[in-house]
mmCIF file of C-alpha atoms in Angstrom:
data_model
loop_
_atom_site.group_PDB
_atom_site.id
_atom_site.type_symbol
_atom_site.label_atom_id
_atom_site.label_comp_id
_atom_site.label_asym_id
_atom_site.label_seq_id
_atom_site.Cartn_x
_atom_site.Cartn_y
_atom_site.Cartn_z
ATOM 1 C CA MET A 1 87.383 112.696 105.265
ATOM 2 C CA THR A 2 89.088 115.900 104.058
ATOM 3 C CA TYR A 3 91.395 118.262 105.910
ATOM 4 C CA ASN A 4 88.717 120.969 106.136
ATOM 5 C CA GLU A 5 86.141 118.495 107.426
ATOM 6 C CA VAL A 6 88.528 117.459 110.203
ATOM 7 C CA VAL A 7 89.174 121.104 111.139
ATOM 8 C CA LYS A 8 85.435 121.731 111.346
ATOM 9 C CA MET A 9 84.917 118.595 113.419
ATOM 10 C CA GLY A 10 87.861 119.620 115.607
ATOM 11 C CA ASP A 11 86.217 122.897 116.504
ATOM 12 C CA THR A 12 82.891 121.324 117.421
ATOM 13 C CA TYR A 13 83.866 117.970 118.890
ATOM 14 C CA LEU A 14 87.495 116.848 118.843
ATOM 15 C CA LEU A 15 89.307 119.748 120.540
ATOM 16 C CA PRO A 16 87.117 119.831 123.676
ATOM 17 C CA LEU A 17 87.652 116.099 124.121
ATOM 18 C CA ILE A 18 91.392 116.343 123.413
ATOM 19 C CA SER A 19 91.739 119.285 125.836
ATOM 20 C CA GLU A 20 90.380 117.054 128.559
ATOM 21 C CA LEU A 21 92.546 114.099 127.560
ATOM 22 C CA TYR A 22 95.733 116.190 127.648
ATOM 23 C CA GLN A 23 94.764 118.706 130.333
ATOM 24 C CA LEU A 24 94.895 121.647 127.921
ATOM 25 C CA GLU A 25 92.229 123.696 129.630
ATOM 26 C CA GLY A 26 93.254 127.359 129.550
ATOM 27 C CA TYR A 27 95.548 126.894 126.526
ATOM 28 C CA GLU A 28 95.087 128.912 123.365
ATOM 29 C CA ILE A 29 94.845 126.271 120.641
ATOM 30 C CA LYS A 30 95.535 127.657 117.156
ATOM 31 C CA PRO A 31 95.704 125.761 113.839
ATOM 32 C CA VAL A 32 99.024 125.602 111.980
ATOM 33 C CA GLN A 33 98.731 126.323 108.278
ATOM 34 C CA ALA A 34 98.849 123.034 106.420
ATOM 35 C CA HIS A 35 101.599 122.478 103.860
ATOM 36 C CA THR A 36 100.869 120.907 100.489
ATOM 37 C CA GLY A 37 100.393 117.185 100.868
ATOM 38 C CA GLY A 38 100.087 117.352 104.640
ATOM 39 C CA ARG A 39 98.451 114.307 106.170
ATOM 40 C CA ASN A 40 97.615 115.749 109.597
ATOM 41 C CA VAL A 41 95.754 118.616 111.232
ATOM 42 C CA VAL A 42 98.215 120.398 113.535
ATOM 43 C CA TYR A 43 97.700 122.995 116.268
ATOM 44 C CA THR A 44 99.937 125.007 118.578
ATOM 45 C CA CYS A 45 98.902 125.005 122.244
ATOM 46 C CA GLU A 46 100.058 128.044 124.218
ATOM 47 C CA LYS A 47 99.552 129.120 127.811
ATOM 48 C CA GLU A 48 101.448 131.731 129.769
ATOM 49 C CA GLY A 49 104.031 130.198 132.078
ATOM 50 C CA THR A 50 104.207 126.867 130.236
ATOM 51 C CA ASP A 51 106.125 125.465 127.270
ATOM 52 C CA VAL A 52 104.410 125.549 123.885
ATOM 53 C CA LYS A 53 103.042 122.207 122.745
ATOM 54 C CA ILE A 54 102.164 120.829 119.314
ATOM 55 C CA LEU A 55 98.942 118.856 118.846
ATOM 56 C CA ARG A 56 98.639 116.485 115.898
ATOM 57 C CA ILE A 57 95.451 114.824 114.664
ATOM 58 C CA ALA A 58 96.066 112.124 112.037
ATOM 59 C CA PHE A 59 93.004 111.477 109.891
ATOM 60 C CA LEU A 60 94.056 109.523 106.791
ATOM 61 C CA ASN A 61 93.147 105.846 106.916
ATOM 62 C CA ASP A 62 96.293 104.437 105.302
ATOM 63 C CA ARG A 63 98.098 103.740 108.581
ATOM 64 C CA SER A 64 97.237 101.477 111.458
ATOM 65 C CA ARG A 65 97.309 102.005 115.197
ATOM 66 C CA GLU A 66 100.449 99.838 115.188
ATOM 67 C CA ASP A 67 102.150 102.275 112.783
ATOM 68 C CA TYR A 68 101.391 105.288 114.969
ATOM 69 C CA LEU A 69 102.467 103.491 118.135
ATOM 70 C CA GLY A 70 105.675 102.485 116.376
ATOM 71 C CA GLU A 71 106.373 106.142 115.615
ATOM 72 C CA VAL A 72 105.685 107.633 119.064
ATOM 73 C CA GLU A 73 107.427 104.823 120.955
ATOM 74 C CA TYR A 74 110.503 105.360 118.786
ATOM 75 C CA ILE A 75 110.457 109.111 119.496
ATOM 76 C CA ARG A 76 110.168 108.468 123.239
ATOM 77 C CA TYR A 77 113.053 105.964 123.059
ATOM 78 C CA LEU A 78 115.258 108.483 121.219
ATOM 79 C CA PHE A 79 114.443 111.245 123.704
ATOM 80 C CA GLU A 80 115.104 109.075 126.762
ATOM 81 C CA HIS A 81 118.461 107.965 125.362
ATOM 82 C CA GLY A 82 119.824 111.401 124.512
ATOM 83 C CA GLY A 83 118.575 111.917 120.978
ATOM 84 C CA SER A 84 117.911 115.567 120.144
ATOM 85 C CA VAL A 85 114.202 115.200 119.362
ATOM 86 C CA SER A 86 110.913 116.757 120.452
ATOM 87 C CA ASP A 87 109.453 114.410 123.053
ATOM 88 C CA VAL A 88 105.931 113.003 123.021
ATOM 89 C CA ILE A 89 103.699 114.044 125.929
ATOM 90 C CA ASN A 90 101.614 111.417 127.707
ATOM 91 C CA SER A 91 97.868 111.918 127.954
ATOM 92 C CA ARG A 92 96.235 111.967 131.380
ATOM 93 C CA ASN A 93 95.604 108.240 130.777
ATOM 94 C CA GLY A 94 99.373 107.717 130.504
ATOM 95 C CA ASN A 95 99.236 107.011 126.764
ATOM 96 C CA LEU A 96 101.590 108.257 124.048
ATOM 97 C CA LEU A 97 98.780 107.861 121.523
ATOM 98 C CA GLU A 98 95.067 108.451 121.901
ATOM 99 C CA GLU A 99 92.493 107.023 119.523
ATOM 100 C CA ILE A 100 89.169 108.833 119.068
ATOM 101 C CA THR A 101 86.258 107.478 117.058
ATOM 102 C CA HIS A 102 83.522 109.843 115.949
ATOM 103 C CA GLN A 103 80.819 109.247 113.347
ATOM 104 C CA ASN A 104 82.430 105.870 112.542
ATOM 105 C CA TYR A 105 85.729 107.579 111.741
ATOM 106 C CA THR A 106 88.940 107.041 113.702
ATOM 107 C CA PHE A 107 91.443 109.780 114.557
ATOM 108 C CA PHE A 108 94.880 109.243 116.121
ATOM 109 C CA VAL A 109 96.007 112.032 118.435
ATOM 110 C CA CYS A 110 99.476 112.897 119.763
ATOM 111 C CA LEU A 111 100.866 115.838 121.705
ATOM 112 C CA PHE A 112 104.517 116.919 121.426
ATOM 113 C CA LYS A 113 106.813 119.414 123.076
ATOM 114 C CA LYS A 114 107.622 122.211 120.649
ATOM 115 C CA ALA A 115 111.252 122.188 119.527
ATOM 116 C CA LYS A 116 113.388 125.055 120.781
ATOM 117 C CA GLY A 117 114.613 127.594 118.255
ATOM 118 C CA LYS A 118 113.683 128.441 114.687
ATOM 119 C CA MET A 119 113.754 126.836 111.293
ATOM 120 C CA LEU A 120 116.391 128.165 108.908
ATOM 121 C CA VAL A 121 113.708 129.683 106.689
ATOM 122 C CA GLU A 122 112.338 131.592 109.699
ATOM 123 C CA ASN A 123 115.815 133.077 110.099
ATOM 124 C CA ASN A 124 116.033 133.986 106.369
ATOM 125 C CA TYR A 125 118.573 131.178 105.886
ATOM 126 C CA GLN A 126 121.096 133.103 107.941
ATOM 127 C CA TYR A 127 123.146 131.026 110.374
ATOM 128 C CA ARG A 128 124.524 132.163 113.730
ATOM 129 C CA GLU A 129 126.200 135.530 113.551
ATOM 130 C CA GLY A 130 129.974 135.255 113.684
ATOM 131 C CA VAL A 131 129.954 131.443 113.360
ATOM 132 C CA SER A 132 131.011 129.521 110.259
ATOM 133 C CA ILE A 133 128.219 127.782 108.363
ATOM 134 C CA THR A 134 130.335 124.623 108.465
ATOM 135 C CA GLU A 135 129.293 124.283 112.128
ATOM 136 C CA TYR A 136 125.739 123.859 110.918
ATOM 137 C CA TYR A 137 126.704 121.204 108.355
ATOM 138 C CA TYR A 138 128.685 119.350 111.019
ATOM 139 C CA ASN A 139 125.833 119.562 113.544
ATOM 140 C CA CYS A 140 123.321 118.228 111.011
ATOM 141 C CA GLY A 141 125.493 115.164 110.567
ATOM 142 C CA LYS A 142 126.178 114.829 114.283
ATOM 143 C CA VAL A 143 122.501 114.915 115.319
ATOM 144 C CA LEU A 144 121.601 112.416 112.597
ATOM 145 C CA GLY A 145 124.528 110.176 113.567
ATOM 146 C CA LYS A 146 123.317 110.091 117.173
ATOM 147 C CA LEU A 147 119.807 109.084 116.077
ATOM 148 C CA HIS A 148 121.199 106.316 113.884
ATOM 149 C CA GLN A 149 123.484 105.023 116.628
ATOM 150 C CA LEU A 150 120.495 104.809 118.954
ATOM 151 C CA SER A 151 118.507 103.051 116.220
ATOM 152 C CA LYS A 152 121.174 100.371 116.005
ATOM 153 C CA GLU A 153 120.361 99.489 119.618
ATOM 154 C CA TYR A 154 116.573 99.808 119.284
ATOM 155 C CA SER A 155 114.196 96.869 119.793
ATOM 156 C CA PRO A 156 110.632 98.049 119.104
ATOM 157 C CA VAL A 157 107.570 96.901 120.985
ATOM 158 C CA HIS A 158 105.342 98.044 118.130
ATOM 159 C CA ARG A 159 107.219 97.656 114.890
ATOM 160 C CA ARG A 160 106.990 100.365 112.241
ATOM 161 C CA TYR A 161 106.693 99.277 108.590
ATOM 162 C CA SER A 162 109.778 98.628 106.471
ATOM 163 C CA PHE A 163 110.890 100.315 103.233
ATOM 164 C CA PHE A 164 109.786 97.497 100.925
ATOM 165 C CA ASP A 165 106.402 97.223 102.644
ATOM 166 C CA LYS A 166 105.589 100.484 100.869
ATOM 167 C CA TYR A 167 108.017 100.802 97.986
ATOM 168 C CA ASN A 168 107.369 97.884 95.679
ATOM 169 C CA VAL A 169 106.229 97.131 92.123
ATOM 170 C CA GLU A 170 102.555 97.148 93.113
ATOM 171 C CA TYR A 171 102.874 100.631 94.610
ATOM 172 C CA ILE A 172 104.645 101.919 91.499
ATOM 173 C CA ASN A 173 102.014 100.476 89.156
ATOM 174 C CA LYS A 174 99.223 101.924 91.277
ATOM 175 C CA LEU A 175 100.598 105.480 91.114
ATOM 176 C CA ILE A 176 102.593 105.971 87.922
ATOM 177 C CA PRO A 177 100.507 106.579 84.760
ATOM 178 C CA SER A 178 100.799 103.899 82.080
ATOM 179 C CA SER A 179 102.137 106.488 79.623
ATOM 180 C CA LEU A 180 105.352 106.807 81.671
ATOM 181 C CA THR A 181 106.639 103.363 80.696
ATOM 182 C CA LEU A 182 110.350 104.184 80.875
ATOM 183 C CA LEU A 183 109.983 105.762 84.301
ATOM 184 C CA LYS A 184 108.258 102.628 85.587
ATOM 185 C CA GLU A 185 111.086 100.481 84.229
ATOM 186 C CA LYS A 186 113.720 102.677 85.884
ATOM 187 C CA LEU A 187 111.899 102.611 89.226
ATOM 188 C CA VAL A 188 111.664 98.817 89.153
ATOM 189 C CA GLU A 189 115.389 98.617 88.306
ATOM 190 C CA LEU A 190 116.150 100.893 91.242
ATOM 191 C CA LEU A 191 114.114 98.690 93.587
ATOM 192 C CA LYS A 192 116.075 95.629 92.399
ATOM 193 C CA THR A 193 119.352 97.463 93.085
ATOM 194 C CA LEU A 194 118.170 98.393 96.577
ATOM 195 C CA GLU A 195 117.023 94.834 97.260
ATOM 196 C CA GLY A 196 120.595 93.685 96.662
ATOM 197 C CA LEU A 197 122.098 95.976 99.319
ATOM 198 C CA ASP A 198 123.041 94.932 102.852
ATOM 199 C CA ARG A 199 120.332 95.115 105.476
ATOM 200 C CA ASN A 200 122.370 94.261 108.536
ATOM 201 C CA SER A 201 121.986 96.117 111.833
ATOM 202 C CA GLU A 202 124.867 98.483 111.018
ATOM 203 C CA SER A 203 123.309 99.668 107.758
ATOM 204 C CA PHE A 204 119.542 99.231 108.151
ATOM 205 C CA GLY A 205 117.239 100.309 110.989
ATOM 206 C CA MET A 206 114.683 102.923 112.008
ATOM 207 C CA ILE A 207 115.297 106.135 110.083
ATOM 208 C CA HIS A 208 113.609 109.530 109.925
ATOM 209 C CA PHE A 209 112.936 109.274 106.162
ATOM 210 C CA ASP A 210 112.315 113.013 105.800
ATOM 211 C CA PHE A 211 115.431 114.604 107.282
ATOM 212 C CA ASN A 212 115.474 118.195 106.041
ATOM 213 C CA ASP A 213 115.524 121.732 107.411
ATOM 214 C CA GLY A 214 111.733 121.848 107.527
ATOM 215 C CA ASN A 215 111.725 119.102 110.154
ATOM 216 C CA TYR A 216 114.134 120.460 112.743
ATOM 217 C CA LYS A 217 114.747 123.706 114.561
ATOM 218 C CA ILE A 218 117.992 125.397 115.464
ATOM 219 C CA ASP A 219 118.774 127.141 118.716
ATOM 220 C CA PHE A 220 120.639 130.101 117.263
ATOM 221 C CA ASP A 221 122.287 130.788 120.612
ATOM 222 C CA THR A 222 124.020 127.409 120.757
ATOM 223 C CA GLY A 223 123.641 125.818 117.322
ATOM 224 C CA GLN A 224 121.766 122.853 118.817
ATOM 225 C CA ILE A 225 119.405 121.115 116.387
ATOM 226 C CA THR A 226 116.162 119.491 117.587
ATOM 227 C CA VAL A 227 114.452 117.059 115.211
ATOM 228 C CA TYR A 228 110.721 116.446 114.900
ATOM 229 C CA ASP A 229 108.086 115.110 112.478
ATOM 230 C CA PHE A 230 108.836 111.398 112.435
ATOM 231 C CA ASP A 231 105.569 110.875 110.560
ATOM 232 C CA ASN A 232 107.341 109.059 107.696
ATOM 233 C CA SER A 233 109.828 107.143 109.848
ATOM 234 C CA CYS A 234 110.306 103.514 108.860
ATOM 235 C CA PHE A 235 112.883 100.755 108.764
ATOM 236 C CA GLY A 236 115.323 101.600 106.021
ATOM 237 C CA TRP A 237 118.972 102.214 105.211
ATOM 238 C CA TYR A 238 120.797 104.838 107.250
ATOM 239 C CA MET A 239 122.254 106.002 103.935
ATOM 240 C CA TYR A 240 118.798 107.171 102.879
ATOM 241 C CA ASP A 241 118.763 109.857 105.589
ATOM 242 C CA LEU A 242 122.301 110.842 104.601
ATOM 243 C CA ALA A 243 121.209 111.123 100.964
ATOM 244 C CA ASP A 244 118.390 113.408 102.128
ATOM 245 C CA LEU A 245 121.031 115.567 103.814
ATOM 246 C CA TRP A 246 123.105 115.576 100.617
ATOM 247 C CA THR A 247 120.134 116.774 98.531
ATOM 248 C CA GLN A 248 119.420 119.468 101.122
ATOM 249 C CA GLY A 249 122.888 120.904 100.540
ATOM 250 C CA VAL A 250 122.272 121.794 96.897
ATOM 251 C CA GLY A 251 120.159 124.768 97.980
ATOM 252 C CA TRP A 252 123.242 126.622 99.152
ATOM 253 C CA LYS A 253 124.742 126.659 95.637
ATOM 254 C CA GLN A 254 121.743 126.288 93.335
ATOM 255 C CA PHE A 255 122.416 129.636 91.617
ATOM 256 C CA GLU A 256 126.145 128.972 91.007
ATOM 257 C CA LEU A 257 126.902 129.088 87.278
ATOM 258 C CA ASP A 258 129.956 126.848 87.306
ATOM 259 C CA ALA A 259 129.287 123.100 87.649
ATOM 260 C CA GLY A 260 132.832 122.577 88.920
ATOM 261 C CA GLU A 261 132.218 125.038 91.742
ATOM 262 C CA ARG A 262 128.937 123.325 92.572
ATOM 263 C CA LYS A 263 130.764 119.985 92.708
ATOM 264 C CA LYS A 264 133.536 121.337 94.928
ATOM 265 C CA PHE A 265 131.028 122.866 97.321
ATOM 266 C CA MET A 266 128.993 119.656 97.576
ATOM 267 C CA ASP A 267 132.125 117.605 98.285
ATOM 268 C CA ASP A 268 133.168 119.990 101.066
ATOM 269 C CA TYR A 269 129.628 120.236 102.430
ATOM 270 C CA PHE A 270 129.108 116.488 102.598
ATOM 271 C CA ASN A 271 132.552 115.928 104.116
ATOM 272 C CA SER A 272 131.526 118.274 106.960
ATOM 273 C CA VAL A 273 128.239 116.379 107.358
ATOM 274 C CA LEU A 274 130.076 113.055 107.472
ATOM 275 C CA GLU A 275 132.617 114.356 109.961
ATOM 276 C CA GLY A 276 129.760 115.219 112.330
ATOM 277 C CA TYR A 277 127.975 111.959 111.579
ATOM 278 C CA LYS A 278 131.033 109.808 112.262
ATOM 279 C CA SER A 279 131.598 111.544 115.601
ATOM 280 C CA GLU A 280 128.483 109.658 116.795
ATOM 281 C CA THR A 281 128.326 106.455 114.764
ATOM 282 C CA SER A 282 130.108 104.478 112.075
ATOM 283 C CA ILE A 283 129.159 103.759 108.501
ATOM 284 C CA ASP A 284 130.873 101.395 106.111
ATOM 285 C CA ASN A 285 132.594 102.848 103.046
ATOM 286 C CA THR A 286 130.772 100.310 100.868
ATOM 287 C CA MET A 287 127.508 101.998 101.880
ATOM 288 C CA LEU A 288 128.906 105.498 101.352
ATOM 289 C CA ASP A 289 129.841 104.405 97.834
ATOM 290 C CA GLN A 290 126.117 103.874 97.214
ATOM 291 C CA LEU A 291 125.296 107.563 97.729
ATOM 292 C CA PRO A 292 124.215 108.045 94.068
ATOM 293 C CA VAL A 293 121.794 105.112 94.407
ATOM 294 C CA PHE A 294 120.237 106.578 97.537
ATOM 295 C CA ILE A 295 119.940 110.025 95.958
ATOM 296 C CA GLU A 296 117.932 108.245 93.252
ATOM 297 C CA ALA A 297 115.865 106.632 96.019
ATOM 298 C CA THR A 298 115.025 110.071 97.433
ATOM 299 C CA ILE A 299 113.978 111.164 93.927
ATOM 300 C CA MET A 300 111.806 108.047 93.612
ATOM 301 C CA GLU A 301 110.113 108.872 96.919
ATOM 302 C CA ASN A 302 109.518 112.444 95.767
ATOM 303 C CA ILE A 303 107.999 111.362 92.451
ATOM 304 C CA LEU A 304 105.729 108.729 94.003
ATOM 305 C CA ASP A 305 104.649 111.133 96.726
ATOM 306 C CA ARG A 306 103.665 113.736 94.128
ATOM 307 C CA PHE A 307 101.524 111.259 92.205
ATOM 308 C CA GLU A 308 99.981 109.897 95.406
ATOM 309 C CA MET A 309 99.057 113.438 96.455
ATOM 310 C CA MET A 310 97.360 114.081 93.134
ATOM 311 C CA GLN A 311 95.378 110.856 93.417
ATOM 312 C CA ASN A 312 94.391 111.454 97.047
ATOM 313 C CA ASN A 313 93.142 114.947 96.177
ATOM 314 C CA ASP A 314 91.312 113.741 93.047
ATOM 315 C CA GLU A 315 93.422 116.072 90.935
ATOM 316 C CA GLU A 316 94.097 115.634 87.242
ATOM 317 C CA LEU A 317 97.494 113.981 86.823
ATOM 318 C CA GLU A 318 100.084 116.377 85.465
ATOM 319 C CA CYS A 319 103.833 116.847 85.378
ATOM 320 C CA ASP A 320 104.913 120.363 86.240
ATOM 321 C CA ARG A 321 108.448 121.524 85.509
ATOM 322 C CA GLU A 322 109.840 120.289 88.837
ATOM 323 C CA LEU A 323 108.316 116.819 88.576
ATOM 324 C CA SER A 324 109.377 116.607 84.923
ATOM 325 C CA TYR A 325 112.965 117.354 85.980
ATOM 326 C CA LEU A 326 112.995 114.518 88.516
ATOM 327 C CA ILE A 327 111.523 112.084 86.009
ATOM 328 C CA LYS A 328 114.118 113.107 83.404
ATOM 329 C CA CYS A 329 116.959 112.434 85.861
ATOM 330 C CA LEU A 330 115.762 108.887 86.487
ATOM 331 C CA GLU A 331 114.832 108.084 82.891
ATOM 332 C CA ASP A 332 118.208 109.259 81.544
ATOM 333 C CA ASP A 333 120.317 107.884 84.438
ATOM 334 C CA ILE A 334 121.552 111.370 85.346
ATOM 335 C CA PRO A 335 123.291 111.065 88.740
ATOM 336 C CA TYR A 336 123.355 113.441 91.724
ATOM 337 C CA LYS A 337 119.952 114.935 90.871
ATOM 338 C CA GLY A 338 121.539 116.435 87.758
ATOM 339 C CA PHE A 339 123.323 119.062 89.848
ATOM 340 C CA PHE A 340 126.607 118.717 87.914
ATOM 341 C CA HIS A 341 125.010 117.851 84.554
ATOM 342 C CA GLU A 342 124.181 119.986 81.516
ATOM 343 C CA ILE A 343 120.472 119.445 82.231
ATOM 344 C CA TYR A 344 120.797 121.771 85.212
ATOM 345 C CA SER A 345 120.037 125.487 84.891
ATOM 346 C CA CYS A 346 120.907 127.924 87.666
ATOM 347 C CA GLU A 347 118.308 130.312 86.187
ATOM 348 C CA GLU A 348 115.587 127.675 86.660
ATOM 349 C CA PRO A 349 116.988 125.272 89.258
ATOM 350 C CA PHE A 350 115.684 121.704 89.085
ATOM 351 C CA GLU A 351 113.156 122.433 86.350
ATOM 352 C CA TYR A 352 112.652 120.886 82.920
ATOM 353 C CA GLU A 353 110.075 121.244 80.174
ATOM 354 C CA GLU A 354 106.683 119.899 81.215
ATOM 355 C CA ARG A 355 105.750 116.376 80.226
ATOM 356 C CA ASN A 356 102.393 115.434 78.749
ATOM 357 C CA ILE A 357 100.939 112.370 80.430
#
């Protein structure tokens, strides 16, 4: 089942049924443009006098009902306990998740409140007028810290999958072409390093696993951040989400010529993030020391996701300049995504000569 097939089926069959399930009669339901690699069909639901809602139809068959229930129950738990997230809306049957089968194909449907505010990109990456950008860095850490603190107290009814359920040698061998032997070796080494890290309740729990400025909105009147898109959430290390936040910070200085200036900025940026984070929860210094390892883990996820996308779309496998850069960083043990290394070019940020595979 392809994205376009689901959209077509939505128009003729799914949306009328979903409108009844969620009492959306009278709403204008408009599709949201899919991003590359998107795994869902998403719509905005608007009606005068009511809050905007977001409808999501999941159509890929690589996740179970248990996985989806684990996601939406976690979101509801976070919302009810003060986490700054977009809540799930119950169907008229009282369910957080609805399952629809049509033509022997199963779709999982959820409805969410739309987060208040705008994404940074929608505001041309300008923060609140007259307010220091460090407030934003601090708030990113603070919101994430609150979610992690709540996760430390979370006992799921339906348990979401864990990091190693997906990221393992079998998964690597399935996706990475045989010609990239060194990359495979480095990924397996990284998995072994991760396997040796603590997985106690203070370091390992439900995480967002895609914490970036495309998955939250900012109320530019108050600075409040509201998080959404827990589609990739899983049990993992809290440091992984923090490493995602670290890698997000490089965008602010990606055109800076001087590596020393880039390093100074990233130190200051991440200190602000951690100050906000620690205002809500604690994290052991031994885990913070593993930041370079978790930055590598985010690169691993990015690489594997790119290859999985190509396979799912029946595309010819290729390494563009961005993917080649990530592979080079792992193969040559270049830390911090190469941001302070001679491999990095501010004229062509995070790009390297294309690999033949």
